[in-house]
Coordinates of C-alpha atoms in Angstrom, one line a residue:
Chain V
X4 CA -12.4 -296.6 167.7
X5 CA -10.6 -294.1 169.6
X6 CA -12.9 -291.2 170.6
X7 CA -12.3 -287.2 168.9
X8 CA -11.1 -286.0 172.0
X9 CA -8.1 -289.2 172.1
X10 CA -7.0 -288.7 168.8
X11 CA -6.4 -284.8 169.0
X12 CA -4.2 -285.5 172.1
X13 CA -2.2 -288.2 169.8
X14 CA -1.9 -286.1 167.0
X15 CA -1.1 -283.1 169.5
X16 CA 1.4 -285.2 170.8
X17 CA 3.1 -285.9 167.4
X18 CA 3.5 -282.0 166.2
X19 CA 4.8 -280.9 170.0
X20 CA 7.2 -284.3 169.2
X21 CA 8.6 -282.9 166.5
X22 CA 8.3 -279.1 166.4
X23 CA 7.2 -278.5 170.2
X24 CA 10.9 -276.7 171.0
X25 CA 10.0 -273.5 168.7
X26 CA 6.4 -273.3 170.3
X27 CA 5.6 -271.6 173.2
X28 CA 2.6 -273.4 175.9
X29 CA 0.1 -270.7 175.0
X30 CA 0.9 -271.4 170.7
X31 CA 0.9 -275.2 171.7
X32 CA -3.0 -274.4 173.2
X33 CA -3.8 -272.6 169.8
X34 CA -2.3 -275.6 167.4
X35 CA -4.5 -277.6 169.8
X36 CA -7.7 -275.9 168.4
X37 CA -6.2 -276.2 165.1
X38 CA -6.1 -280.3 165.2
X39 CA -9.0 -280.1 166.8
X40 CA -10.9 -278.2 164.1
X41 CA -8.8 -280.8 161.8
X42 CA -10.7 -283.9 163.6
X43 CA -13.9 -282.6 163.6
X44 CA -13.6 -282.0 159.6
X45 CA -12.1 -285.4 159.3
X46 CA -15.2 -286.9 161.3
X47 CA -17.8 -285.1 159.4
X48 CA -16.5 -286.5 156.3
X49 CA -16.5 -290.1 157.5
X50 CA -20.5 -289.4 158.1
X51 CA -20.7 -289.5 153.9
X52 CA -20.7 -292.7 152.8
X53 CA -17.9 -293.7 150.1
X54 CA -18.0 -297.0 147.9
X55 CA -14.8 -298.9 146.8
X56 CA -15.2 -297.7 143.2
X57 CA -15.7 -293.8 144.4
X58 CA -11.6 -292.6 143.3
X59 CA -9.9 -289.5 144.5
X60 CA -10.9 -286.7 141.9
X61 CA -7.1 -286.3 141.2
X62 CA -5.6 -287.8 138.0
X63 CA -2.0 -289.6 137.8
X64 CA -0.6 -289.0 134.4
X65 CA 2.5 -291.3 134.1
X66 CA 5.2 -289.0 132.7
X67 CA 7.7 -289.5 129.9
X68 CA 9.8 -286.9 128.6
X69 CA 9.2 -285.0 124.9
X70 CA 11.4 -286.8 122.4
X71 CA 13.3 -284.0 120.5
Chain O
X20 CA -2.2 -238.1 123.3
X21 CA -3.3 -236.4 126.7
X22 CA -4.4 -238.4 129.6
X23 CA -7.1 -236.6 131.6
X24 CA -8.3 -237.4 134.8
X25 CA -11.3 -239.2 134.1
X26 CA -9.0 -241.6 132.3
X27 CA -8.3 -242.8 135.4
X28 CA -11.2 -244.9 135.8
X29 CA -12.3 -245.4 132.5
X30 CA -13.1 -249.7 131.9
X31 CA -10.2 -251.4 130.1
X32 CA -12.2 -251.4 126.7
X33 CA -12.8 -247.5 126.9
X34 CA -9.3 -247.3 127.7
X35 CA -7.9 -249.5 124.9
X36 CA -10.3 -248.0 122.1
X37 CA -8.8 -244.6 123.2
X38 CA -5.0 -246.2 123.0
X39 CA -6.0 -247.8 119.2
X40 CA -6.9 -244.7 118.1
X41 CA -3.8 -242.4 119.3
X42 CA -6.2 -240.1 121.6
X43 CA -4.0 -241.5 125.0
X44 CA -0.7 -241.9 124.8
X45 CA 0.9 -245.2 126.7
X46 CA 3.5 -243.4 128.2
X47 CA 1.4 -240.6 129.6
X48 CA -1.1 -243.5 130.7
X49 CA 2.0 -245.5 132.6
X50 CA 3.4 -242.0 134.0
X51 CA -0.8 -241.2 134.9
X52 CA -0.8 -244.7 136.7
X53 CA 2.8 -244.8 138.4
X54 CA 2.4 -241.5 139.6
X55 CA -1.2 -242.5 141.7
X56 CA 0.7 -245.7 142.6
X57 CA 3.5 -244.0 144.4
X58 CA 1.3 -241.6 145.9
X59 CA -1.7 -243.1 146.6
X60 CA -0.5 -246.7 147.0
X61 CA 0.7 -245.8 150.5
X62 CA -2.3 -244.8 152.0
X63 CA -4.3 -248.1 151.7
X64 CA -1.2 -250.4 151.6
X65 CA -1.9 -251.3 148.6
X66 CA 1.5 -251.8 146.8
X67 CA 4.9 -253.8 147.9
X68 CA 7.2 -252.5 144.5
X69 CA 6.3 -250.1 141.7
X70 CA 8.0 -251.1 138.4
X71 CA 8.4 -248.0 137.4
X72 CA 11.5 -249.2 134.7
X73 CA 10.0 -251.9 133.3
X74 CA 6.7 -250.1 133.0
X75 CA 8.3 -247.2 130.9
X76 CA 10.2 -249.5 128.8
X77 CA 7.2 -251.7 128.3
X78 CA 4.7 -248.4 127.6
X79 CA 7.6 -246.9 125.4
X80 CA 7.7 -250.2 123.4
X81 CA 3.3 -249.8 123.2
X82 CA 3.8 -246.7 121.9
X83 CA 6.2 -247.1 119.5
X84 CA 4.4 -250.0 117.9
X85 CA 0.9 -248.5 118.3
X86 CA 2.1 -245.2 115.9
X87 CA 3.6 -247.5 113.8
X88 CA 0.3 -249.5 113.4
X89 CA 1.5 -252.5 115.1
X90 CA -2.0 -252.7 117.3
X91 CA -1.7 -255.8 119.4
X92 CA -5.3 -255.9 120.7
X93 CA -7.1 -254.1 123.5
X94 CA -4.6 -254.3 126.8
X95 CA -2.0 -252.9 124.4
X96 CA -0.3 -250.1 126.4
X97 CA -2.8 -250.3 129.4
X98 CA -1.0 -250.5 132.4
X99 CA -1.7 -253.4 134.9
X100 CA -0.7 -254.8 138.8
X101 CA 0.4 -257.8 139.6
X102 CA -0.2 -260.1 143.0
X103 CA 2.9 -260.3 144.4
X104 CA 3.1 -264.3 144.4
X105 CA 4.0 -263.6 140.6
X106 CA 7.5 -264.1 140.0
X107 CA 8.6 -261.3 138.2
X108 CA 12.9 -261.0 136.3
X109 CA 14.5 -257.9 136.2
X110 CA 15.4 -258.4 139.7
X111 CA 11.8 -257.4 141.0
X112 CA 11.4 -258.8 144.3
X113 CA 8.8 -261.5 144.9
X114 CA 7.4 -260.9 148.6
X115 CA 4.7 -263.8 149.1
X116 CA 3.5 -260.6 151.3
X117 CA 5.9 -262.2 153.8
X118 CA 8.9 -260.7 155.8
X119 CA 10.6 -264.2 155.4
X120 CA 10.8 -263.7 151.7
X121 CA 11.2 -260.0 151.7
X122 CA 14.6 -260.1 149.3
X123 CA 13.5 -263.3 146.9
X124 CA 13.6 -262.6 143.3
X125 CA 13.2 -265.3 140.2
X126 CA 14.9 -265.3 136.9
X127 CA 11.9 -265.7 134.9
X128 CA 8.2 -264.3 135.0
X129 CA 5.4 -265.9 135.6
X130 CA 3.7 -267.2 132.5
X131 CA 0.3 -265.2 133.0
X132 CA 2.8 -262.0 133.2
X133 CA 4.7 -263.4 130.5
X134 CA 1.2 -263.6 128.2
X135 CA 0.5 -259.7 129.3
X136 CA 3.5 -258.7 128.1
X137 CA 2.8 -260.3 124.5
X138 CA -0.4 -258.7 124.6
X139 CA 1.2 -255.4 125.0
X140 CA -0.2 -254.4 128.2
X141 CA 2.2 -253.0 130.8
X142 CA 3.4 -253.8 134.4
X143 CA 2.9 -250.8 136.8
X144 CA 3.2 -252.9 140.0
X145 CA 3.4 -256.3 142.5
X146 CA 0.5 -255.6 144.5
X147 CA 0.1 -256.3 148.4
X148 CA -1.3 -259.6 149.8
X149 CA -2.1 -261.3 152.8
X150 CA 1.3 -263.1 154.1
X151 CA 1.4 -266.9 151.8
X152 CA -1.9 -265.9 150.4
X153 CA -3.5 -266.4 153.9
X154 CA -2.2 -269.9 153.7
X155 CA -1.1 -269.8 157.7
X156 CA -4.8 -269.3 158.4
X157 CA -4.6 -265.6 159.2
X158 CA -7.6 -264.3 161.4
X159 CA -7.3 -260.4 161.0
X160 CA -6.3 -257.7 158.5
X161 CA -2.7 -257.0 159.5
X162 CA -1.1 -260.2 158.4
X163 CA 1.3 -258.9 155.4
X164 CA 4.8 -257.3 154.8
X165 CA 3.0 -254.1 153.6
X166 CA 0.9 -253.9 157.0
X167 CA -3.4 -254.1 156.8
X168 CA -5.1 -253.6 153.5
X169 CA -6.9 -250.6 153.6
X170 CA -10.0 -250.1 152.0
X171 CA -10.9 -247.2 149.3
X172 CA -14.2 -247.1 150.5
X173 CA -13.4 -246.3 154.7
X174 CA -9.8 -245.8 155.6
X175 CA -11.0 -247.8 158.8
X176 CA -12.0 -251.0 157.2
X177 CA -9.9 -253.9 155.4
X178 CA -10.1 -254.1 151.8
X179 CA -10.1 -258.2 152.2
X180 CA -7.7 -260.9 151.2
X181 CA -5.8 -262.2 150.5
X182 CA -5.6 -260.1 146.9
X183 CA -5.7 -256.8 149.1
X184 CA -3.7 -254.8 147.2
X185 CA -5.4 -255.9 143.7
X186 CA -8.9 -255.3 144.9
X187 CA -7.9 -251.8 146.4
X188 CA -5.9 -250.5 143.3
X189 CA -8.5 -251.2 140.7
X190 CA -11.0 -249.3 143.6
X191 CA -8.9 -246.6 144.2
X192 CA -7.5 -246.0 140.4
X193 CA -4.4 -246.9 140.8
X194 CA -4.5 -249.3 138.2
X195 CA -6.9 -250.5 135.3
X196 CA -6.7 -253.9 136.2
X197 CA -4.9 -256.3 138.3
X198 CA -4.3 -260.1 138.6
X199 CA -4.7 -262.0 141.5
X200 CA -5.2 -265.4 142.8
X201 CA -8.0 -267.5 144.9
X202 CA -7.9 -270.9 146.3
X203 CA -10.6 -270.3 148.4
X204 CA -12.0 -266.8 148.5
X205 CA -9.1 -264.4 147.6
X206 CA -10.3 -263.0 144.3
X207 CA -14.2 -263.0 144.7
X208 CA -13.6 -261.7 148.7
X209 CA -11.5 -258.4 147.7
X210 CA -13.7 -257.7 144.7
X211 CA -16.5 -257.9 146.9
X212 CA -15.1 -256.2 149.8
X213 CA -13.5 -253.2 147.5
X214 CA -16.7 -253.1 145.1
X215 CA -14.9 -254.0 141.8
X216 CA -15.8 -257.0 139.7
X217 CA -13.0 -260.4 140.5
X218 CA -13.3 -263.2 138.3
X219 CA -12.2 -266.5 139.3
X220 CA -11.9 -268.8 136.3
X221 CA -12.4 -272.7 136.2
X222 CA -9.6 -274.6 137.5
X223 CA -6.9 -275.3 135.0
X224 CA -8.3 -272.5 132.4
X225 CA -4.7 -269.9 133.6
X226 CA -1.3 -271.5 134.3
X227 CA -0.6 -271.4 137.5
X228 CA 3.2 -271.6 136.3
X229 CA 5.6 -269.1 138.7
X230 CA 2.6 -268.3 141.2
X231 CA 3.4 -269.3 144.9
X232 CA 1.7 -272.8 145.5
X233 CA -0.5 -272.5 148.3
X234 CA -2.9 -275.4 147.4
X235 CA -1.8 -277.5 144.1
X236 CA -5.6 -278.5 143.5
X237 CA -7.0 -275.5 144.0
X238 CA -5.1 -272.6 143.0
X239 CA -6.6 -269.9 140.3
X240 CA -5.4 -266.7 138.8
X241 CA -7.7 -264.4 138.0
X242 CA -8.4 -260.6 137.0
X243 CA -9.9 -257.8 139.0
X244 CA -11.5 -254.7 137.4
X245 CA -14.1 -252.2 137.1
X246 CA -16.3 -254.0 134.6
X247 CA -17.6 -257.9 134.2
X248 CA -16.5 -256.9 130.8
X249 CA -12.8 -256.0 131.4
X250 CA -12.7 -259.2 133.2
X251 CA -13.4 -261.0 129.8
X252 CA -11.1 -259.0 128.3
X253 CA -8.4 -260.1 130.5
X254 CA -9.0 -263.4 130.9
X255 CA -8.9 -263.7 127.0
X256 CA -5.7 -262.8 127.1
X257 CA -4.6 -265.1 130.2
X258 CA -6.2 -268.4 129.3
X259 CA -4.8 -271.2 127.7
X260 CA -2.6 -274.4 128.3
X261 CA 0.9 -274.0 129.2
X262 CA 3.1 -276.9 129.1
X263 CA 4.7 -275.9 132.3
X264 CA 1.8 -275.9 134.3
X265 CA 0.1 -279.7 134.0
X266 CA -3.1 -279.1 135.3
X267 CA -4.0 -276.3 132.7
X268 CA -6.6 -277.6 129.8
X269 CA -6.1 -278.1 125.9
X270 CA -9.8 -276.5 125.6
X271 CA -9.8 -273.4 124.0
X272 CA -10.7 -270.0 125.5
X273 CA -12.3 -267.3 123.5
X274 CA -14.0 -264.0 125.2
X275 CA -17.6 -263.8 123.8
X276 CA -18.8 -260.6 124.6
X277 CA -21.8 -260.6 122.1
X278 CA -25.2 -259.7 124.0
X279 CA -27.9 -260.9 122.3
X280 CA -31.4 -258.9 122.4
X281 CA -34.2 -260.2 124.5
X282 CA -31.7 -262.8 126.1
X283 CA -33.3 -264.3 129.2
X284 CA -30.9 -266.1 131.8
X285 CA -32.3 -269.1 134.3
X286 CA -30.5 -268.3 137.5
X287 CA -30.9 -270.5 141.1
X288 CA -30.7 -269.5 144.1
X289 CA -29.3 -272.1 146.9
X290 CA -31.9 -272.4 149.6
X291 CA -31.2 -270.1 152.7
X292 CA -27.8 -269.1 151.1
X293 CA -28.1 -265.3 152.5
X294 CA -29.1 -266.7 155.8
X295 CA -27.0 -265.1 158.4
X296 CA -26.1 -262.4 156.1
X297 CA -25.7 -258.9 157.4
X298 CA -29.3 -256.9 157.2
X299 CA -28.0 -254.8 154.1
X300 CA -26.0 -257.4 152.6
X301 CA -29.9 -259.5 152.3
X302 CA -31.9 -256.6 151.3
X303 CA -29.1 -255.6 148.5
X304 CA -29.3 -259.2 147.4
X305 CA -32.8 -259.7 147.4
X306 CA -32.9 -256.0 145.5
X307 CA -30.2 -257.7 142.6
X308 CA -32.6 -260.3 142.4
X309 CA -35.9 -258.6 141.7
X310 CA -33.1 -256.4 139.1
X311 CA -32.7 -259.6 137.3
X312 CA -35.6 -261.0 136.9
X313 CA -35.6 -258.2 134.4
X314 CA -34.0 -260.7 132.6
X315 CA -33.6 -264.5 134.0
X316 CA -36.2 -266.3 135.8
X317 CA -34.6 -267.7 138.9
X318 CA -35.5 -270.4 141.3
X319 CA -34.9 -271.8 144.5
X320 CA -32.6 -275.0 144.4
X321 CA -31.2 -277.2 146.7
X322 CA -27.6 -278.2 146.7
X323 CA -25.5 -280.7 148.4
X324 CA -27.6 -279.8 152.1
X325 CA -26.0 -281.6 154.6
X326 CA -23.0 -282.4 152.5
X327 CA -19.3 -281.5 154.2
X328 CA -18.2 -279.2 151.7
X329 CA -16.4 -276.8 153.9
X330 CA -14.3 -279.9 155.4
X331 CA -13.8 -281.3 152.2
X332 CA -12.1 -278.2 150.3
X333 CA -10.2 -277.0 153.6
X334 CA -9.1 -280.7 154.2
X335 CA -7.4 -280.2 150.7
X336 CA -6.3 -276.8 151.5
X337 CA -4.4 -277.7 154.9
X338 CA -3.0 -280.8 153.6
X339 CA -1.3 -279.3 150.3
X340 CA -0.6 -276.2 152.7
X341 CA 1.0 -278.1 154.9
X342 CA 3.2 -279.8 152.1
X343 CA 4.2 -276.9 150.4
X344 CA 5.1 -274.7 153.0
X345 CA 6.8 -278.6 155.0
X346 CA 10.5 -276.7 155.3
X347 CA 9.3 -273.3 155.6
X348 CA 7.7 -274.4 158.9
X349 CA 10.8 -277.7 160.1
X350 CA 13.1 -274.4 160.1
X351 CA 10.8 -271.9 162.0
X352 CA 10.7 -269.2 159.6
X353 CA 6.9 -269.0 160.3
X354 CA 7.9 -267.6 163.6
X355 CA 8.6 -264.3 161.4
X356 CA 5.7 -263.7 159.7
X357 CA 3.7 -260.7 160.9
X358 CA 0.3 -261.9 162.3
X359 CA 1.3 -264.0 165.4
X360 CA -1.8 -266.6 164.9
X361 CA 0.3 -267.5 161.2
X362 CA 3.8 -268.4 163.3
X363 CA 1.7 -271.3 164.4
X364 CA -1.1 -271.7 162.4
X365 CA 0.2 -274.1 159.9
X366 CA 1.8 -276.3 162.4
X367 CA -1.5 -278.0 163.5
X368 CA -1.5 -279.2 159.7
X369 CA 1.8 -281.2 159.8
X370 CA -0.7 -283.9 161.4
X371 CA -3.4 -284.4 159.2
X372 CA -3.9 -287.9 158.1
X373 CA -2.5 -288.8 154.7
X374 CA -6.0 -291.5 154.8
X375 CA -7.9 -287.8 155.5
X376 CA -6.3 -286.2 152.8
X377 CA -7.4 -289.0 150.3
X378 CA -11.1 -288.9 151.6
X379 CA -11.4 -285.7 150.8
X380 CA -10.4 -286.3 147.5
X381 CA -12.9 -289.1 147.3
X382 CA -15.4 -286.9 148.4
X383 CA -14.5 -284.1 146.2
X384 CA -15.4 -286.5 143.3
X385 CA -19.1 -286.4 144.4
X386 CA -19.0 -282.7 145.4
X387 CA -17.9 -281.7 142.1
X388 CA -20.5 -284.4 140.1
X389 CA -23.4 -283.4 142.6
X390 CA -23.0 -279.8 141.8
X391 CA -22.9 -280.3 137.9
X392 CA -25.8 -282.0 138.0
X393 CA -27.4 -279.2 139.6
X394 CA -26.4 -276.5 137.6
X395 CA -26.8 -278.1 134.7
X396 CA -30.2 -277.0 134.4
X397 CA -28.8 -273.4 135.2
X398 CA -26.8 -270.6 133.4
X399 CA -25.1 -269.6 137.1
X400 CA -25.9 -269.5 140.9
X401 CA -26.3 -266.5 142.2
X402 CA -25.6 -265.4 145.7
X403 CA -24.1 -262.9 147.9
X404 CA -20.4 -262.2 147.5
X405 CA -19.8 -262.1 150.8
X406 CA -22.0 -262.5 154.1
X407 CA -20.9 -258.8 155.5
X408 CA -19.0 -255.8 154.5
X409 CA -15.3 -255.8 154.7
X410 CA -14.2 -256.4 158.2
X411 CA -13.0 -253.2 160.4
X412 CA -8.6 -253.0 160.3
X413 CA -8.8 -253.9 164.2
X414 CA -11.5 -256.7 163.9
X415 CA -10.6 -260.1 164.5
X416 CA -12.5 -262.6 162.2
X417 CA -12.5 -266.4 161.3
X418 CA -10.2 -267.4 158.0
X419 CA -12.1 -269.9 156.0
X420 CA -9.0 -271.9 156.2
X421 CA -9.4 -271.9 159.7
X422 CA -13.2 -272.6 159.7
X423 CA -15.0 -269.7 159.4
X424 CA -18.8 -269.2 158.9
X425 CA -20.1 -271.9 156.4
X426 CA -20.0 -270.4 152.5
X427 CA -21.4 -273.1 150.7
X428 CA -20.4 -271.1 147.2
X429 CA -16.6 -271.0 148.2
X430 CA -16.1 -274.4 149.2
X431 CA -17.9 -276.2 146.4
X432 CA -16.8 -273.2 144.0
X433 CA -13.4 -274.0 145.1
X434 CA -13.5 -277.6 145.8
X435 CA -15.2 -277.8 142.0
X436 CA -13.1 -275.6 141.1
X437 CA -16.1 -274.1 139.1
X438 CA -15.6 -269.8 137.4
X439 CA -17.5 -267.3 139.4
X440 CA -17.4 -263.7 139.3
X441 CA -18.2 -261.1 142.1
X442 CA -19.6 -257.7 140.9
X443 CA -20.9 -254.7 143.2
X444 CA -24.4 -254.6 144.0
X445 CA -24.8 -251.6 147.0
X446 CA -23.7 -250.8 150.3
X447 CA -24.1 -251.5 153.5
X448 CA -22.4 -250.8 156.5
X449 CA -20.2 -247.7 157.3
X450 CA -20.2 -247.1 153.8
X451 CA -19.4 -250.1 152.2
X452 CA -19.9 -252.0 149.4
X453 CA -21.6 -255.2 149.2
X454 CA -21.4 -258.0 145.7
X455 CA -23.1 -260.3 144.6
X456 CA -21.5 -263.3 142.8
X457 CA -22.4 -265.9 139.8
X458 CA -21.1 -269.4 139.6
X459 CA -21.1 -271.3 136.6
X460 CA -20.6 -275.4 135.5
X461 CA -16.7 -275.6 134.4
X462 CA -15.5 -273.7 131.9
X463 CA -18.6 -271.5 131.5
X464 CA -17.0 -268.3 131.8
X465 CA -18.7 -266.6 129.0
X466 CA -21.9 -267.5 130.5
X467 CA -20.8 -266.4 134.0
X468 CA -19.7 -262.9 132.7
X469 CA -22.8 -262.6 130.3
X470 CA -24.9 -262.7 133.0
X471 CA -22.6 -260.5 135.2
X472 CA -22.7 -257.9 132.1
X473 CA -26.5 -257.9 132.1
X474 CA -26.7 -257.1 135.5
X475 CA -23.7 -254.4 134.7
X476 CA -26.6 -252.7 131.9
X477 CA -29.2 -252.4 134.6
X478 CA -27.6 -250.9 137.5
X479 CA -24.6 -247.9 138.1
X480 CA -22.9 -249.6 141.0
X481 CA -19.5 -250.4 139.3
X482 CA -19.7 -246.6 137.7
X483 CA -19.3 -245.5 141.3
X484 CA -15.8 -244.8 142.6
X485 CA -14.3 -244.0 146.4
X486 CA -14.6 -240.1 146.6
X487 CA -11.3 -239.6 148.2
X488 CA -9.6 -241.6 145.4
X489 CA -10.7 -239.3 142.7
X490 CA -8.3 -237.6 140.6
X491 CA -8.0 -233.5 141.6
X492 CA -7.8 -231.6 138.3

């Protein structure tokens, strides 16, 4: 498992990839805190253990039109 | 048919008893009301368009049917404001509070607008608000089209977001009641800040239908007023399923505002939630609470300690941020919104794992389970509305989107998507006001505002209005 620090440098690299030419260095330092505030959310949530049968509280509703 | 100034800030049911019985005049009220926002709006930033035509047509039509005993209930001819993420006909322009959609209109209104219209009542104005409802993770007051929300309380502090311009109009007079919206903190954190009462209803219980997505999961509407009261009036009016908006609920809403003699409340308390609190903002809280026990026995609970909350509802918010705002930031229009940290802020989102997203879904499941187990065995939490006092207009501070201090009652509140209300309960610094809030299981809003009320009947805070904002006769 790649450490916090290796994975905010990969994401990093992935937003200055594909929006980097509309930043400037100094905003590209500043979306560098935000990914790296992203990470460290994402690794506190991996601390809670989840089982298999623990679903995303969302609901898919299959849709079918109103018959007039 | 007169309107006096003590109208002005007269609670919605005072107001509407006086409109039933032909002793205030809907046109006079909309002209009162117009006239403040034009003038007064200015000076706390308060307002992006008065609707001055629509209003007069709209009180005209109130008036009209009111003399001719056509009484549609009690926001019939009492003029309102509107957040301006509420697309609004006519040719109104919806701002977002954002330079980039400074000229966008719709050709419809915005189904909570659309139910205030049937219930007579009367749109004065779309209020300001934080640029994309703070959804760029704004860190300071001047981050909207309309420049800083000012506060009614102290010129020199912010009057908190990102429902600025709805928290400060219902302080400062310039309207009876206003609408705005929270996915996390943007209803209760103006109330608070302005020291009017915010409600934010369950999840689901208002159509979200022409509101600005921010967060598709955890966007509310929700009134702002004077009174815990008013807010049930409102939200009476506001509830109920629309089938353009999927996520609202078949269960029906209906405003109990019965108070029954002797009633005793149990309340909790989450351990060490006014830790880190400003000095006044603990000592008004712990004040509310000895006020209550007048009429709830409280205790001390413990609630998802050590849980991720915070990570779980922002991981929501950035990922369906980042989604619905995907083309606004490919084409770089961020780059013209007015607080520099939001012409970046939302690009840091574009890489959050999808597999991150889903987790925090997952773990939203036992959030919102966890904390219904909880409060079952409670009316409401109670807590602090906010940890301080609204923030000075120069201060830089930490969005909650962008991981600010922990506020365990926002992000499961939120997350939950569980009703709580914010009602004044002091002041603190520079003159200020502080709130306390109460959060309640889903769809508990009667017992939220019950409670709110009671604490309402023991104490004058809410009766207390900003000095410079009072009428001149």
């Amino acid at each position: 498992v790649s450490t916090a620090e290796e994975r905010v440098r990969t994401l990093l690299d992935l937003v200055r990839e594909r929006y980097g030419s509309g930043l400037s260095p100094e905003e590209v330092e500043h979306v560098r805190t935000g990914v790296e505030r992203l990470v460290e959310a994402a690794d506190a949530m991996r601390l809670v253990p989840l089982n298999n049968s623990d679903e995303p509280l969302a609901t898919f509703v299959p849709h079918r039109a109103r018959e007039v | 048919l007169r309107v006096a100034s003590e109208h002005v800030f007269l609670p919605v049911r005072q107001l509407g008893q006086l409109v039933r019985d032909r002793h205030v005049s809907p046109v006079e009220l909309a002209e009162t009301f117009l006239d403040r926002l034009e003038s007064l709006g200015p000076e706390y930033n308060a307002v992006v368009t008065v609707t001055r035509d629509r209003a007069m047509r709209q009180a005209r039509n109130a008036e009209r049917e009111i003399l001719s005993d056509q009484y549609r209930g009690p926001l019939h001819g009492i003029p309102f404001g509107a957040k301006d993420l509420l697309a609004t006909s006519e040719g109104i322009p919806t701002t977002w509070g954002a330079i980039p959609y400074r000229d966008q209109t719709f050709d419809y209104d915005a189904t909570v607008l659309q139910k205030l219209e049937e219930s007579g009542a009367v749109l004065t104005a779309k209020l300001a608000m934080v640029e994309l409802a703070g959804g760029m993770g704004y860190r300071q007051p001047n981050a909207s089209i309309t420049g800083p929300g000012i506060n009614p309380w102290n010129k020199d502090a912010w009057s908190g977001g990102s429902s600025s311009g709805s928290g400060s109009s219902v302080a400062a007079g310039l309207v009876p009641f206003a609408i705005g919206s929270e996915t996390f903190g943007s209803i209760l954190s103006p109330a608070g800040n302005c020291g009017v009462a915010g409600l934010r209803p369950t999840y689901g219980r208002v159509s979200r239908y022409g509101a600005m997505a921010l967060s598709w999961t955890l966007d509310k509407l929700g009134p702002l007023c004077l009174t815990a009261d008013d807010c049930g009036l409102v939200l009476n009016t506001i509830a109920g399923y629309d089938p353009n908006d999927p996520s609202t609920t078949k269960r029906p809403y209906q405003y109990d505002a019965s108070d029954l003699p002797g009633q005793r409340f149990r309340l909790g308390v989450i351990k060490g939630v006014a830790d880190g609190a400003d000095e006044e903002v603990q000592a008004n809280f712990r004040e509310s609470l000895r006020v209550l026990e007048q009429v709830a026995s409280i205790d001390e609970v413990e609630m998802l300690e050590g849980f991720p909350s915070g990570e779980v509802t922002r991981t929501i918010l950035n990922a369906e941020a980042a989604s619905a705002f995907e083309d606004f930031l490919e084409t770089g229009r961020a780059s013209e919104l007015t607080a520099p940290e939001d012409r970046y802020g939302g690009y840091a989102r574009m890489s959050l794992l999808a597999t991150d997203y889903i987790r925090a879904l997952r773990l939203r499941g036992l959030m919102a389970r966890e904390a219904d187990r909880v409060m079952s065995r409670y009316d409401v939490l109670v807590a602090p509305s906010r940890a301080t006092v609204a923030s000075a207009l120069d201060e830089e501070f930490r969005s909650v989107a962008g991981g600010g201090a922990p506020d365990v009652m926002g992000a499961v509140g939120n997350g939950a998507g569980l009703p709580a209300i914010s009602v004044p309960n002091g002041f603190g610094a520079r003159g200020l006001p502080t709130g306390i809030q109460f959060m309640g299981r889903v769809y508990e809003e009667n017992r939220v505002l019950a409670v709110a009320r009671a604490y309402q009947s023991l104490t004058d805070w809410h009766q207390r209005h900003p000095p410079e904002a009072m009428p001149k006769n």
